[in-house]
Short mmCIF file of C-alpha atoms in Angstrom, two decimals:
data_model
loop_
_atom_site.label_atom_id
_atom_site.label_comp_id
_atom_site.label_asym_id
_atom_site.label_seq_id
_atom_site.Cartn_x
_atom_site.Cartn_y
_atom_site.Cartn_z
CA UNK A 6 0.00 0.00 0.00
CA UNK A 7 1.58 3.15 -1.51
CA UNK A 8 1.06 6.55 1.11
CA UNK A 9 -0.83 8.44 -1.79
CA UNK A 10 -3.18 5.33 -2.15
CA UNK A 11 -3.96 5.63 2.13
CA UNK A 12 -4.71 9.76 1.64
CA UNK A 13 -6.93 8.76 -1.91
CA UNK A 14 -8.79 6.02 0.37
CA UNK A 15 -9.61 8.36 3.03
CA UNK A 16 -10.11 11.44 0.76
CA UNK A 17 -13.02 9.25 -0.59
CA UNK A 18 -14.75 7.99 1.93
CA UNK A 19 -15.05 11.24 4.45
CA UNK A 20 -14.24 13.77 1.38
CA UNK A 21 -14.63 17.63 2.98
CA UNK A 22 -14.86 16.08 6.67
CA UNK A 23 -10.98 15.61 6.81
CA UNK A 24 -8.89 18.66 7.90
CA UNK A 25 -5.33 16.92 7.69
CA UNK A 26 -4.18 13.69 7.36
CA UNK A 27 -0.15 13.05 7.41
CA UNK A 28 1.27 9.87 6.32
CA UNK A 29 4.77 9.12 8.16
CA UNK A 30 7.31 6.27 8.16
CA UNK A 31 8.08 4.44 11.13
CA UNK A 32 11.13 6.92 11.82
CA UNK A 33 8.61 9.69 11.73
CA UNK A 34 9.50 10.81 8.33
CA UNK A 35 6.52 12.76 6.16
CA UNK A 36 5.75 10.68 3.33
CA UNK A 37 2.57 12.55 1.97
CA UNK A 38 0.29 14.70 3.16
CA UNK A 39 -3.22 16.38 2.51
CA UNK A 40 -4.81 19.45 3.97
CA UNK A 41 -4.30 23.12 5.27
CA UNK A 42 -3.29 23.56 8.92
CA UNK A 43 0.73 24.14 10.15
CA UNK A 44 1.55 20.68 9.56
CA UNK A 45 5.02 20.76 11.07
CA UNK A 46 3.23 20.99 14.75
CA UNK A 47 1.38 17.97 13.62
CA UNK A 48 3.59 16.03 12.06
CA UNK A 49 5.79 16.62 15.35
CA UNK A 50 3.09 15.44 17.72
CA UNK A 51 2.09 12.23 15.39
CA UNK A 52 5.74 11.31 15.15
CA UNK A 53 6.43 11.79 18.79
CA UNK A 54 3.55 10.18 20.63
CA UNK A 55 3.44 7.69 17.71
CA UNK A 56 7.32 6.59 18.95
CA UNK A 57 6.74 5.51 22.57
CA UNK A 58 2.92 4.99 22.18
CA UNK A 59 3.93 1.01 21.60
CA UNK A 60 6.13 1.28 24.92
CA UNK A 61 3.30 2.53 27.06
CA UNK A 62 0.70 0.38 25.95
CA UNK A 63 2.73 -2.68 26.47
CA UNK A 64 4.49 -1.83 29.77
CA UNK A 65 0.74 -1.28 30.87
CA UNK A 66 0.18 -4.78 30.16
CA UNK A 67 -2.68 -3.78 27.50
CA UNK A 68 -0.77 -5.01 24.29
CA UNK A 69 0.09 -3.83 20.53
CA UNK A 70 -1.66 -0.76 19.85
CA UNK A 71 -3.59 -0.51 16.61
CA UNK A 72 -4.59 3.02 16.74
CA UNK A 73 -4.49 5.82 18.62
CA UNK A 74 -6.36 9.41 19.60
CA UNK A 75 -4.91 12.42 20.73
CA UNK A 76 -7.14 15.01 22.23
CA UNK A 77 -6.27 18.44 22.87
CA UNK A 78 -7.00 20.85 24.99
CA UNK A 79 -8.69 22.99 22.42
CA UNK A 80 -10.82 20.12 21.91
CA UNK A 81 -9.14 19.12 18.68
CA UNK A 82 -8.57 15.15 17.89
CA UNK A 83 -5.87 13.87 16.33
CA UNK A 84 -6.10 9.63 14.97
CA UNK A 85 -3.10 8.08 14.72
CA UNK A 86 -3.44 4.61 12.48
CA UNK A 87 -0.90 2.26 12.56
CA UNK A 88 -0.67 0.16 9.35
CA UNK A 89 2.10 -1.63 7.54
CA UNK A 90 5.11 0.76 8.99
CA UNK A 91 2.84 3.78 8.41
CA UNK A 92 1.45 6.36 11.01
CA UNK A 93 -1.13 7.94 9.68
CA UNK A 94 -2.29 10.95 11.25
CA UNK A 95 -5.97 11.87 10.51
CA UNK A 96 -7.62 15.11 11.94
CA UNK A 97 -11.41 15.57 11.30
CA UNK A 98 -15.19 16.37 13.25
CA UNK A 99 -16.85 12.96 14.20
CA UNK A 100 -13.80 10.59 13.21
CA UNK A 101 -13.17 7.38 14.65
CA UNK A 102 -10.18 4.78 14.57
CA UNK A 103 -11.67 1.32 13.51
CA UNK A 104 -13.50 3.03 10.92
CA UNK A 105 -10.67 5.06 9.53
CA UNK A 106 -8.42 1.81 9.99
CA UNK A 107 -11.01 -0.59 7.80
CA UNK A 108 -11.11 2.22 5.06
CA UNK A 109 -7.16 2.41 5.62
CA UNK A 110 -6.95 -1.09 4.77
CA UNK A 111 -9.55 -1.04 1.66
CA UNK A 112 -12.72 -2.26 2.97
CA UNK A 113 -15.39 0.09 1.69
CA UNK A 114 -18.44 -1.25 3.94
CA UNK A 115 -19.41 -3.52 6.58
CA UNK A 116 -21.84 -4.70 8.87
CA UNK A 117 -20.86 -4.12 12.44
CA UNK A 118 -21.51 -0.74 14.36
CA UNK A 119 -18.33 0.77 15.45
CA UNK A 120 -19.20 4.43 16.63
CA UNK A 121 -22.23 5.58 19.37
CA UNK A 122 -24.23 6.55 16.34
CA UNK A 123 -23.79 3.41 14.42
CA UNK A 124 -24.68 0.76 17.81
CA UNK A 125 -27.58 3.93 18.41
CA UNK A 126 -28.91 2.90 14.86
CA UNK A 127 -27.77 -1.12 15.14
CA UNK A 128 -30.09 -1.22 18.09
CA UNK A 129 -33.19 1.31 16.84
CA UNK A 130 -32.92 -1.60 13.67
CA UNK A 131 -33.25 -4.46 16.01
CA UNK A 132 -35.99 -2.95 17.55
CA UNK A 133 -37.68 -2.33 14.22
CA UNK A 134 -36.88 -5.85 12.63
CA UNK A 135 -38.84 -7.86 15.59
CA UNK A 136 -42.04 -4.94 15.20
CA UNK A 137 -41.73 -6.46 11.42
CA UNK A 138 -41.45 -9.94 12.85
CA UNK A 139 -44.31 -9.88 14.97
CA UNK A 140 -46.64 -7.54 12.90
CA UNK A 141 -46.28 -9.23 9.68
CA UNK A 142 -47.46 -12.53 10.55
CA UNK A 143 -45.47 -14.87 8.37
CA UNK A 144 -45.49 -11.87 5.63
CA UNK A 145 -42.70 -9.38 6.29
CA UNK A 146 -42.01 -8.14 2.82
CA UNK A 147 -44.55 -5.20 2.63
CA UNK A 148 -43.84 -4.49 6.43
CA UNK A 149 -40.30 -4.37 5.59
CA UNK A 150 -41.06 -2.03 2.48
CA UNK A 151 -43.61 -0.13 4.14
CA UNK A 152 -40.52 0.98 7.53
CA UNK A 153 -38.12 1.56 5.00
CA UNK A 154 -39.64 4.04 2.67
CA UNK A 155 -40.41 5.68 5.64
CA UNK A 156 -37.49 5.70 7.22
CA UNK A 157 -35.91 6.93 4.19
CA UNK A 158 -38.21 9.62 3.68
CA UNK A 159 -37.75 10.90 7.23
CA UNK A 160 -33.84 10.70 6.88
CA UNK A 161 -33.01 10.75 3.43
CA UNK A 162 -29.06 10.71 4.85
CA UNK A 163 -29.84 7.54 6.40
CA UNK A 164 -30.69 6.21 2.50
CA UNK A 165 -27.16 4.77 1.39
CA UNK A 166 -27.21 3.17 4.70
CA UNK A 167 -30.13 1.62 4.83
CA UNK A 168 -30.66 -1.96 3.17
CA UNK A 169 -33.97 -4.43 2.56
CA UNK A 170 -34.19 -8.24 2.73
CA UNK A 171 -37.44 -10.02 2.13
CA UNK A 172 -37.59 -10.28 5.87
CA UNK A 173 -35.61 -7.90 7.75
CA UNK A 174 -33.85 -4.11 6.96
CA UNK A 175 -29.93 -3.73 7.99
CA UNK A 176 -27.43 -0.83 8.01
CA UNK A 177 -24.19 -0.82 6.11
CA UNK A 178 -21.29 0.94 7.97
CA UNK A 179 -19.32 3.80 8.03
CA UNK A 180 -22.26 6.26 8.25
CA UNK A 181 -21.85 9.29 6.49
CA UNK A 182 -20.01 12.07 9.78
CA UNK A 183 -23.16 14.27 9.68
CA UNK A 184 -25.64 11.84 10.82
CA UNK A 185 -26.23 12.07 14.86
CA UNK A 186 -27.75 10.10 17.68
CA UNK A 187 -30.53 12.73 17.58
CA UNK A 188 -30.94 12.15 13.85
CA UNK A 189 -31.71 8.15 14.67
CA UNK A 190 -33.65 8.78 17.49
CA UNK A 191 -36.05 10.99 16.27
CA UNK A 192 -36.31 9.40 12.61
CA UNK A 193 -36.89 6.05 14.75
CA UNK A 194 -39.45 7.74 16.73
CA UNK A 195 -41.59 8.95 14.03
CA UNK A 196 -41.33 5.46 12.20
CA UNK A 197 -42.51 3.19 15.37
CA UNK A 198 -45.84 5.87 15.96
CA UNK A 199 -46.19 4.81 12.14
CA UNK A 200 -45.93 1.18 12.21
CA UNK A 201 -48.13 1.58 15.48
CA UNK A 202 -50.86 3.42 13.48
CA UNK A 203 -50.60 1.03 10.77
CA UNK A 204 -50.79 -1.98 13.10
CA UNK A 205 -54.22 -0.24 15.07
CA UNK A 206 -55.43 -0.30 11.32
CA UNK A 207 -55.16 -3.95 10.65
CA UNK A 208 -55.11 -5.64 13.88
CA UNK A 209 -56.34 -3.25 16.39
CA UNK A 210 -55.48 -1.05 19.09
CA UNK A 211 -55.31 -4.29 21.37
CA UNK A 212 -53.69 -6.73 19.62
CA UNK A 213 -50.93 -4.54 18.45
CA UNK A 214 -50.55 -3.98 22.34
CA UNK A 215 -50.19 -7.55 22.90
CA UNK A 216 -47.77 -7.37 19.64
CA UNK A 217 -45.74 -4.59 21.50
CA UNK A 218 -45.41 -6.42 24.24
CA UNK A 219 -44.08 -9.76 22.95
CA UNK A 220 -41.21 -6.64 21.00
CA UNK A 221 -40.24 -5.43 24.21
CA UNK A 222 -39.60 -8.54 25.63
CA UNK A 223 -37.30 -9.59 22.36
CA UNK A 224 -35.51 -6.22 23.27
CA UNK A 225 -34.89 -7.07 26.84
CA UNK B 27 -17.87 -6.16 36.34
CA UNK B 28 -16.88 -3.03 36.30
CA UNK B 29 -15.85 -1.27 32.95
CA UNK B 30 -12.23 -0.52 33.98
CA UNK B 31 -10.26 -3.75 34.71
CA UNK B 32 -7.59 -1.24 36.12
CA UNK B 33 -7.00 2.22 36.68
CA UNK B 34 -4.08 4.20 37.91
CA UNK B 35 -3.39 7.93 39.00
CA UNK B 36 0.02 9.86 38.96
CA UNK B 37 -0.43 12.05 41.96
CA UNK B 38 0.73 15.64 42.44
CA UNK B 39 4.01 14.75 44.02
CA UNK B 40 5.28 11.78 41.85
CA UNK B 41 4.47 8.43 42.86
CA UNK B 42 1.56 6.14 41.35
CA UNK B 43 -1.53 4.56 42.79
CA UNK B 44 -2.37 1.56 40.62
CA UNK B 45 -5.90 -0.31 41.48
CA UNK B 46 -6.25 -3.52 41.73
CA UNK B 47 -2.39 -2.99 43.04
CA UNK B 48 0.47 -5.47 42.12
CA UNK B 49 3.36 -4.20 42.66
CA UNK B 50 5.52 -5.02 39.77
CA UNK B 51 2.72 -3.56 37.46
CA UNK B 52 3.03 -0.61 39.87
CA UNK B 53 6.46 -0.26 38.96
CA UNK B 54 5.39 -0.77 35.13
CA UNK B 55 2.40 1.54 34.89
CA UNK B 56 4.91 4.05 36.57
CA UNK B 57 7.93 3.68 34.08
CA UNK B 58 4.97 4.30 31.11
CA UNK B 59 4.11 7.27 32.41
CA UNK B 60 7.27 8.69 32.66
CA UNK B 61 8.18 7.75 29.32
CA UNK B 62 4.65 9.09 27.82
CA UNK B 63 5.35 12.35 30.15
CA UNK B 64 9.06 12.62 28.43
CA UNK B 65 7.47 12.48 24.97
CA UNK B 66 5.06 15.25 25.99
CA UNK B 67 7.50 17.75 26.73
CA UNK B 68 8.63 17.61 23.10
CA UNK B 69 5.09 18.06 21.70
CA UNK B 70 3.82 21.75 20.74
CA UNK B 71 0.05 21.09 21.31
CA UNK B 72 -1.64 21.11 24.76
CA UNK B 73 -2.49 17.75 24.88
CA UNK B 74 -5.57 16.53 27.58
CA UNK B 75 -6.04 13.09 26.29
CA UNK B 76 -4.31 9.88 24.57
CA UNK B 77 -6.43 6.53 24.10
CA UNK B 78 -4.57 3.56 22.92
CA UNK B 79 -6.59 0.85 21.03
CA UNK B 80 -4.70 -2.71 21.01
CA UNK B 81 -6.29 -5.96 20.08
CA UNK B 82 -7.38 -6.48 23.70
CA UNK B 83 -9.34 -2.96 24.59
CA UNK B 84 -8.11 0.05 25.63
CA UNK B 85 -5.82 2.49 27.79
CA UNK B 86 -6.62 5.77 27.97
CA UNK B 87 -4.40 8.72 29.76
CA UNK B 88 -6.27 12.01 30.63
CA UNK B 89 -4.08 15.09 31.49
CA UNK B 90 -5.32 17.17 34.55
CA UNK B 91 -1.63 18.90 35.31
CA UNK B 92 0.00 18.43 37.50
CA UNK B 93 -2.02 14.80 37.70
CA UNK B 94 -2.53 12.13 35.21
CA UNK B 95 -5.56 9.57 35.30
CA UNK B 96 -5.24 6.20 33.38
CA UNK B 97 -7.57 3.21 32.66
CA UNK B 98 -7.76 -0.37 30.84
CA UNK B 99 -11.03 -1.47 29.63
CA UNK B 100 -11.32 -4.41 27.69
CA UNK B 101 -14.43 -2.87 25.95
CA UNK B 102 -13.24 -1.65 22.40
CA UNK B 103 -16.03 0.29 21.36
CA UNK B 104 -15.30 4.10 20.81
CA UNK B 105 -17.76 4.98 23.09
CA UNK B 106 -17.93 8.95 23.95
CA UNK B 107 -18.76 8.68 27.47
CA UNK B 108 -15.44 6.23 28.77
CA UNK B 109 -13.37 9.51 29.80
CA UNK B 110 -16.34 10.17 31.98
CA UNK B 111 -16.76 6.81 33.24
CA UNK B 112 -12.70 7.04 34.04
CA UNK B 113 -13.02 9.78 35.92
CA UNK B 114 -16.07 8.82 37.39
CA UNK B 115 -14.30 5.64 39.08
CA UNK B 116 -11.35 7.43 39.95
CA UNK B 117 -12.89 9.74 42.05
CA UNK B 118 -15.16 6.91 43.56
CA UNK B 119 -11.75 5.62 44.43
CA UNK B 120 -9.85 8.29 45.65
CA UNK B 121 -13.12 8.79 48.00
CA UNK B 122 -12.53 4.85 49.63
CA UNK B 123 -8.69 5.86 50.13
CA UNK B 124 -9.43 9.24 51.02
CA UNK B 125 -11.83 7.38 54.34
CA UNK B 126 -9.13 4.96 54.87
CA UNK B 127 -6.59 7.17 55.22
CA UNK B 128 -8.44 9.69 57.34
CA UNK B 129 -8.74 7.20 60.26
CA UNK B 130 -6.52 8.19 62.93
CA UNK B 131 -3.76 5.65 63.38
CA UNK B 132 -3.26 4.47 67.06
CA UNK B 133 0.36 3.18 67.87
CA UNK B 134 1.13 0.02 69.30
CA UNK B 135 2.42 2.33 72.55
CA UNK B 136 -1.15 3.06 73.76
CA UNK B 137 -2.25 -0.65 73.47
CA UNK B 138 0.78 -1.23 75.63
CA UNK B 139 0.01 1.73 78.26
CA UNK B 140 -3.62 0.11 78.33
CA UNK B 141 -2.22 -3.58 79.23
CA UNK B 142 0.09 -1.30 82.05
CA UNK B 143 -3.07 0.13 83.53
CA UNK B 144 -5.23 -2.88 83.42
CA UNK B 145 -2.70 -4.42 85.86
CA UNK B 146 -4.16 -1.61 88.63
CA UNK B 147 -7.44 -2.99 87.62
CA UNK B 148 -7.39 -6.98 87.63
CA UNK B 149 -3.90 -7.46 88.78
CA UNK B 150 -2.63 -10.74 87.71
CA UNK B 151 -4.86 -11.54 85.22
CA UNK B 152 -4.03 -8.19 82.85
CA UNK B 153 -1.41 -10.12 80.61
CA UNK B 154 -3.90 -13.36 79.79
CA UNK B 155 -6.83 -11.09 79.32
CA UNK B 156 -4.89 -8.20 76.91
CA UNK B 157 -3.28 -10.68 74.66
CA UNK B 158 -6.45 -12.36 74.38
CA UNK B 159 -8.74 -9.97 73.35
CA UNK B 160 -6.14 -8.20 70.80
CA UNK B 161 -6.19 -11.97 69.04
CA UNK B 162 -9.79 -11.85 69.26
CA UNK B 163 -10.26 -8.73 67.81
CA UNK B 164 -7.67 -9.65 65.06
CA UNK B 165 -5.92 -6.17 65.78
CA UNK B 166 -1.98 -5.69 64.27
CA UNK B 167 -0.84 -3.97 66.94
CA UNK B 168 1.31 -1.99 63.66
CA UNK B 169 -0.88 -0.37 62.12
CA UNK B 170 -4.17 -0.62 64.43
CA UNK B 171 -6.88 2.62 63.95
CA UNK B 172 -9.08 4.25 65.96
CA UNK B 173 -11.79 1.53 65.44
CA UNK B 174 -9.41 -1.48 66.33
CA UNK B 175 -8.96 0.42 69.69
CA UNK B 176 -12.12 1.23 70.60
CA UNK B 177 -13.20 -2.63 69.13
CA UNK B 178 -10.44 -3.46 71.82
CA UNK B 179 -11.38 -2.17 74.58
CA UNK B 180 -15.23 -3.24 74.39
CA UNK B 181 -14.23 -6.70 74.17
CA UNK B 182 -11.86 -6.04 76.98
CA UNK B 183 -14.34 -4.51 79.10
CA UNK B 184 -16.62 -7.85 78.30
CA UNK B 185 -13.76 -9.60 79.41
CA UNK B 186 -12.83 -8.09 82.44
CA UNK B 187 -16.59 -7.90 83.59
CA UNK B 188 -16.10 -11.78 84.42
CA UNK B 189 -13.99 -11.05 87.53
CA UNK B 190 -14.86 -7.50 88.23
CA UNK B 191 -18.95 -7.08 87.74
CA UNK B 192 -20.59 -5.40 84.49
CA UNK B 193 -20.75 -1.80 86.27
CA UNK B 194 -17.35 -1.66 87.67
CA UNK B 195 -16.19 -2.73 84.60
CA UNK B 196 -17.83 0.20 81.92
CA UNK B 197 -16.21 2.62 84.88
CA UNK B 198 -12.33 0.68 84.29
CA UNK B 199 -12.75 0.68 80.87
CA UNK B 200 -14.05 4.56 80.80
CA UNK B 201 -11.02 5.22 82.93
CA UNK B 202 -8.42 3.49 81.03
CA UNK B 203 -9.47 4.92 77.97
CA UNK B 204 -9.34 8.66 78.83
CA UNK B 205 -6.38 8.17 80.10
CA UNK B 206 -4.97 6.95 77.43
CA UNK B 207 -6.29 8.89 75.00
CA UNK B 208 -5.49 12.20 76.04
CA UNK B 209 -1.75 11.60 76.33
#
């Protein structure tokens, strides 16, 4: 993996929501570089904390590091990645390291949440996926169309995220950085009082009680 | 189980408290720090935090100059709220210590002035009944608090009200310990 290729990787997935990123050698050498900021005062701190970070981590008995976050006291954070003798320094809003690391390394999706946003969404899903379950009664498809064009159409930034099976929806990761907790919550908010209404309408308001129920226990 | 599986603080004057303590990681978590500290003196930017993510979780060091606060959690999600849980156990800890270490500390001298005066008391019998009731009050005479002595000298006065009546005894006891006690 060529440095240029790491900065193209990352410059595609995140595009305007990276400030810096610095590649460096294991000597703390720049190899390439993208962004605006001094980068000398960057570099400096990737290079140096990137040096004994392997040190401290192991003399604390917690093992190799794979990445790393420096926070400053201006609130900035700095990732440090560290792949195939590179230390890659990424600065950027709403970042995070096994995310950056998976894109690093060439995966363009997967399936797992790894940020509070993505787990946020990986649970509202769950949630949603037994309503489907137990409202659909041995038919899911429509119920499964009928969540996700809402859910779409509440959060069209959730869209490229958002996938269908005959039986159940799921969420592809990395979400896009603009896309908050409060974002899920409320678009999952909205969507439940729908399915709700829609149950009332076929089954009634007391079955779909008794349907709610049996959800909330699956949750548990 | 609790999030952190261990924590550590740097204290103002040097020195590191390391919980659960062992005292070779002691030594360990104390050369890291010194060696992350080092590093930090070269770097330009104010720096408040560093998390390290391994294959087994993750240890996080939070600045608060002159102190530093560390954790390991085996939980490897990048969750927003484990500084605050850190510091939220920290202080939860520092608040046992802080209790333990407030308890006055009663030298092994005053045990020994109480065995003298209990001779006035119940003559012959002070020596048997003083080293009993330290051993059954489990008391190291080394490094014995205010609550091992006054544990001490209830079971004493239990003791002693055998041969001297219930009454007389709460009086001895009474005696013995302002006596002690003020000096």
């Amino acid at each position: 993996m060529r440095p240029e290729e790491i900065i193209e990787r990352l410059k595609r997935a995140y595009g305007k929501g990276i400030v810096n990123i610095v590649v460096l050698n294991e000597e703390g050498e720049t190899l390439d570089k993208l962004g605006e900021t001094n980068f000398n005062i960057l570099v400096d701190t990737v290079a140096t904390i990137g040096s004994v970070v392997g040190i401290v981590a192991r003399k604390v008995g917690a093992g190799e590091p794979k990445y790393f976050r420096i926070t400053t006291e201006e609130g900035r954070e700095i990732w440090v990645i560290i792949i195939d003798g590179y230390m890659v320094g990424v600065e950027g809003m709403g970042l995070k390291g096994e995310a950056l690391l998976r894109i690093i390394k060439g995966e363009e999706q997967w399936f797992e949440p790894t940020t509070d946003v993505e787990i946020l969404l990986d649970r509202e899903i769950q949630q949603l996926n037994f309503m489907i379950q137990e409202f659909s009664e041995g038919n899911p498809e429509p119920w499964v169309k009928f969540a996700y064009e809402h859910l779409v159409n509440y959060l069209p930034s959730l869209k490229d995220y958002i996938k269908m099976e005959k039986d159940r929806i799921y969420a592809i990761y990395p979400l896009a950085l603009g896309i908050t907790q409060k974002d899920i919550a409320s678009a999952f908010r909205v969507l439940l009082e729908v399915m709700w209404k829609r149950g009332v309408e076929i089954y009634g308001a007391q079955k779909v009680r008794e349907k709610l129920k049996k959800v909330l226990e699956k949750v548990k | 189980m609790a999030l952190f599986e261990k924590i550590f603080i740097r204290k103002e004057k040097g020195g590191v408290i390391v919980e659960p303590f062992k005292e070779e990681e002691s030594e360990n978590v104390n050369n890291a720090i010194i060696v992350l500290e080092e590093a930090l003196k070269m770097v330009k930017l104010p720096i408040k935090a560093i998390d390290v993510w391994t294959e087994t979780g993750v240890v996080m060091f939070i600045f608060d100059k002159p102190r530093i606060y560390g954790g390991i959690t085996k939980e490897k999600l990048e969750l927003d709220s484990l500084h605050e849980s850190l510091i939220q156990e920290i202080k939860s800890l520092e608040r046992e210590k802080e209790t333990v270490e407030k308890e006055k500390k009663i030298p092994k001298e005053k045990f020994e002035k109480v065995k003298e005066l209990l001779h006035d008391y119940v003559g012959g019998f002070a020596d048997v009944l003083y080293e009993n009731q330290i051993k059954l009050a489990g008391i190291n005479l080394e490094d014995a608090t205010e609550s091992d002595f006054l544990k001490f000298l209830n079971k004493l006065q239990a003791a002693i009200s055998m041969i001297i009546g219930f009454t007389r005894s709460r009086e001895v006891i009474k005696e013995i310990k302002e006596q002690v006690l003020k000096e």
